[in-house]
Short mmCIF file of C-alpha atoms in Angstrom, two decimals:
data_model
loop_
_atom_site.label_atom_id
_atom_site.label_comp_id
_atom_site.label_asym_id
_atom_site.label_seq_id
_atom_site.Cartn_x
_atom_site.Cartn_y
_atom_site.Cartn_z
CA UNK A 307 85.95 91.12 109.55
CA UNK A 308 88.37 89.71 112.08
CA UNK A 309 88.11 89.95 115.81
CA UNK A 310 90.91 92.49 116.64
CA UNK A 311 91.57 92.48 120.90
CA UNK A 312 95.18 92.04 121.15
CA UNK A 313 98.29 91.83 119.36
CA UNK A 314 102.48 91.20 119.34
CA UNK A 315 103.51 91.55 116.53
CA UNK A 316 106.47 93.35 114.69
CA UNK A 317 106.43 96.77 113.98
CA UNK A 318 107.94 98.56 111.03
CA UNK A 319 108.83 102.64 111.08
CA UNK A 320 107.66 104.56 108.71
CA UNK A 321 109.13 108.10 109.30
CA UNK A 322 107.23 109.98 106.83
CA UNK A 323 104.49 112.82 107.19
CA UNK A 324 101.83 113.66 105.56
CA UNK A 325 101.03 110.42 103.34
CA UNK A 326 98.31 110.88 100.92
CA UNK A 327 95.87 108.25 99.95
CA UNK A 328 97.48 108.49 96.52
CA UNK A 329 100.80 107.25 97.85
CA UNK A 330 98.98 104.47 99.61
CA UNK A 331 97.16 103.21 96.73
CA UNK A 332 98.01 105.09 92.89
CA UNK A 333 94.87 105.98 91.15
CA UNK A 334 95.46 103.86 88.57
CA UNK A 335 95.27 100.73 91.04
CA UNK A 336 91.47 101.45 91.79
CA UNK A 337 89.67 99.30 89.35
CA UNK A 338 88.63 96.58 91.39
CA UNK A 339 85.69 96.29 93.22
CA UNK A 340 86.52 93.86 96.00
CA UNK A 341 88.63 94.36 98.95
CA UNK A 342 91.44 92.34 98.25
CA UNK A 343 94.56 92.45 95.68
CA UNK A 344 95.24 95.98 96.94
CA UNK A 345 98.15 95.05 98.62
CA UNK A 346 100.41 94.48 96.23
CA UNK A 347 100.32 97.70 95.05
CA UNK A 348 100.69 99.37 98.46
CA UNK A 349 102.61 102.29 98.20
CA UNK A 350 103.51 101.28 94.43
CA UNK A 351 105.40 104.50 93.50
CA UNK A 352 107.81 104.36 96.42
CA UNK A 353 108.55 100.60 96.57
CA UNK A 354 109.21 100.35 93.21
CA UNK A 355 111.57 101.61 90.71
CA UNK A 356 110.83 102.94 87.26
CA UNK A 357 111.80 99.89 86.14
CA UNK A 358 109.41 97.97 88.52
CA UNK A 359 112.32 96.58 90.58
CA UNK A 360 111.87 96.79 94.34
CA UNK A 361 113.80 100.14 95.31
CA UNK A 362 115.54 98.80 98.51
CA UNK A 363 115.95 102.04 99.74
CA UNK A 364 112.32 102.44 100.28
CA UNK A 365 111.56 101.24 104.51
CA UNK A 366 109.15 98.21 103.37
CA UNK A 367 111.12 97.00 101.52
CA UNK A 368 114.28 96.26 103.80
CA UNK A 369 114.28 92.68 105.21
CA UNK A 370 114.15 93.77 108.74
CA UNK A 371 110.71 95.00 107.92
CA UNK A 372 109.55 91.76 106.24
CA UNK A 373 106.49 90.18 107.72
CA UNK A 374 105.42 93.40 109.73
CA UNK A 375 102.14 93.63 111.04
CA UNK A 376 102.38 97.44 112.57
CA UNK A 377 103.09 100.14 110.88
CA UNK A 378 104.34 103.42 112.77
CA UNK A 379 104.44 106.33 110.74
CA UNK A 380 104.54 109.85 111.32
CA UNK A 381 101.52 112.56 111.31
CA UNK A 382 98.79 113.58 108.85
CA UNK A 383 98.49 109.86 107.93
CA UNK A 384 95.84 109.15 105.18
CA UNK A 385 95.63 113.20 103.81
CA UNK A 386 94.51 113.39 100.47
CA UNK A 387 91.09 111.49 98.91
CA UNK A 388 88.57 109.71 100.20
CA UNK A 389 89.24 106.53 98.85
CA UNK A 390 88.69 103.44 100.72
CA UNK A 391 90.60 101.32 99.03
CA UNK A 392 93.76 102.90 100.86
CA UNK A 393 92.98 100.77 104.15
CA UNK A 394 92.05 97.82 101.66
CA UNK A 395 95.74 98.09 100.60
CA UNK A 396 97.36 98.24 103.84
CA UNK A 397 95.24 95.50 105.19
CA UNK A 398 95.53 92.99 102.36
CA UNK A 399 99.67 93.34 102.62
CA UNK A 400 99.21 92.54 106.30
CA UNK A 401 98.86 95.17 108.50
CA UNK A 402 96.51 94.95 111.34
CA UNK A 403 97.59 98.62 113.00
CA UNK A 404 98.68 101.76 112.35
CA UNK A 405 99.92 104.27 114.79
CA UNK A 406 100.41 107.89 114.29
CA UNK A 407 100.34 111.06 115.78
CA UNK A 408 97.14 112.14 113.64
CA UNK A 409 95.33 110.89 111.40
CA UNK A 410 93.02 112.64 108.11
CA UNK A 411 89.54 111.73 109.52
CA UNK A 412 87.97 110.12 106.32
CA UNK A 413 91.19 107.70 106.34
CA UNK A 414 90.83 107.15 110.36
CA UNK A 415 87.40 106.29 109.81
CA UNK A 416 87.59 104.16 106.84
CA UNK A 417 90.20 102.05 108.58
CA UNK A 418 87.49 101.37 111.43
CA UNK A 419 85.04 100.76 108.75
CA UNK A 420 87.15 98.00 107.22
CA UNK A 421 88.69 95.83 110.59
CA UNK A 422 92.06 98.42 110.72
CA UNK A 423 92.72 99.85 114.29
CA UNK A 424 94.15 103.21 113.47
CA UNK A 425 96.13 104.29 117.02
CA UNK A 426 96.86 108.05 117.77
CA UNK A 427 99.41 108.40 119.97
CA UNK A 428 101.57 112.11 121.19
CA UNK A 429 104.60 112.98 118.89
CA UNK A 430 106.83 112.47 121.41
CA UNK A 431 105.39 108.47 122.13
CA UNK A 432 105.76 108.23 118.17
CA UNK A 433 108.98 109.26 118.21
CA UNK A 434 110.12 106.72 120.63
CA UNK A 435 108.59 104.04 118.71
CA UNK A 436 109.91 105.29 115.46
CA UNK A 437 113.21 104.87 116.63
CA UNK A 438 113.07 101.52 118.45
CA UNK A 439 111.29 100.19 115.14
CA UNK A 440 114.34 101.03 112.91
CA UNK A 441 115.92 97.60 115.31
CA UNK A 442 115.74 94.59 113.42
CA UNK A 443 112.36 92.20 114.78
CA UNK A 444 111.08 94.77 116.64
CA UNK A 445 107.52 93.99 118.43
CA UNK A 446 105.22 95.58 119.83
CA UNK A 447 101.81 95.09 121.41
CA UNK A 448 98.78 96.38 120.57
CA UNK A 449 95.97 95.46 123.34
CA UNK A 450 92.59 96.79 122.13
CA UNK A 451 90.67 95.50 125.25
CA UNK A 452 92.61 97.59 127.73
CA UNK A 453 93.71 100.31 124.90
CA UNK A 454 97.33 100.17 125.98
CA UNK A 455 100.55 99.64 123.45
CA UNK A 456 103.89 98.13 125.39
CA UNK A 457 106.91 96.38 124.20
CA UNK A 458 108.70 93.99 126.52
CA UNK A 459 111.72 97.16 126.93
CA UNK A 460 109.63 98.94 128.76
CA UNK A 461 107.51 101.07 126.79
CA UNK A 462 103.77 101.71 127.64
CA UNK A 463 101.49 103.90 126.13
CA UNK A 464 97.74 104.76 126.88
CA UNK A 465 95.61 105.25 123.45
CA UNK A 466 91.90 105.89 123.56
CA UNK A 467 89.24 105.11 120.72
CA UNK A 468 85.28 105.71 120.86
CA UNK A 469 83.48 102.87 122.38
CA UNK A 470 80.69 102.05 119.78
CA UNK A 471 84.27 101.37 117.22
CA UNK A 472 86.26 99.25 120.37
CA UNK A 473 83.07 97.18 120.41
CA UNK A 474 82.59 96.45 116.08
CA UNK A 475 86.64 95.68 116.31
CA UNK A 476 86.78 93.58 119.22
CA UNK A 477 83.90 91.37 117.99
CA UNK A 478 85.11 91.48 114.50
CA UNK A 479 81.32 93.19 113.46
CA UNK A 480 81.16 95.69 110.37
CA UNK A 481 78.06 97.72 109.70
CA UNK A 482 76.49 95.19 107.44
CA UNK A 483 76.88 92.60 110.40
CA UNK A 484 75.31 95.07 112.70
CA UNK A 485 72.00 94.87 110.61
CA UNK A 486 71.95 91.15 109.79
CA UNK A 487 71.58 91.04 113.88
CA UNK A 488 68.69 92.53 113.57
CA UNK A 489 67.54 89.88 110.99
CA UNK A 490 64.34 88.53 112.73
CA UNK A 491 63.37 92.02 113.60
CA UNK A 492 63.54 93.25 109.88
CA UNK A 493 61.80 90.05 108.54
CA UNK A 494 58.74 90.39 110.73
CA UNK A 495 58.63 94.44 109.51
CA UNK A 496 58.40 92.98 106.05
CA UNK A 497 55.73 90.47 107.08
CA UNK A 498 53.43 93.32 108.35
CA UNK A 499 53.57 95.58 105.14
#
């Protein structure tokens, strides 16, 4: 994974509640097994037509949003199943952070799993955001290390996230990194079986 401890960035609003895993990543997108070449089906059903023509009503899909790295949306983020591929998807389009005002807790910790900083922030914070994101080349940045979010109008919010998940992100560890630390230690176990 990549180190994640600070980032400016443009944001993108996402005004919608309660987005299910299925309208992240359609069922019928889940038959790879690696991580990657999810994100072109990101939220397939909405930025598409039935015609598979890019619906440019649909917020991604406007060019103001082009080339967005943050995505605000609105709460209940992730509901639905368990799948893991939905942070695969939103990572492998390009987004590095999500901030809502809740979060399903399989999706929240999924996200941490795979290198995506999930930020929960009050309604109210949200809905300032929201609104200042609908401005063309709006940024915004995320700073891990001191678990603030400002943008350069005067905004500043305080987010908090466990410690043992602030370290893995910051030094851009997952789980399977955590144990190959412990290489020498698990290779002189072996020895003495």
């Amino acid at each position: 994974m990549s180190a994640f401890t600070k980032i400016t960035e443009k944001a993108a609003a996402f005004d919608r509640a309660n987005v299910d895993t299925d309208q992240i990543i359609p069922k019928q997108f889940l038959k790879r097994i690696e991580k990657t070449g999810f994100g072109r089906f990101l939220f397939n059903d909405w930025r598409y037509s039935p015609d598979g023509e890019p619906n440019p009503h649909f917020e991604l899909n406007r060019p103001e949003n082009a080339g967005a790295k943050i995505l605000i949306a609105n709460e209940n983020f992730g509901c639905g199943s368990s799948r893991e591929h939905a942070p695969w998807a939103l990572l492998d389009y390009g987004f590095k952070a999500i901030i809502a005002p809740s979060f399903a807790d399989i999706f929240y910790q999924n996200s941490l799993k795979n290198g995506l900083l999930p930020v929960t922030l009050d309604a109210e914070k949200v809905a300032q955001l929201l609104q200042k994101a609908e401005h063309e080349n709006y940024e915004l940045t995320v700073d891990l290390e001191n678990e603030s979010i400002f943008d350069t109008s005067g905004f500043k919010a305080h987010f908090s996230i466990d410690p043992y998940w602030k370290k893995m992100l910051v030094n851009g560890w997952d789980e399977i990194e955590i144990t190959m630390q412990l290489d020498e230690y698990i290779t002189v176990y072996e020895k003495a079986q």
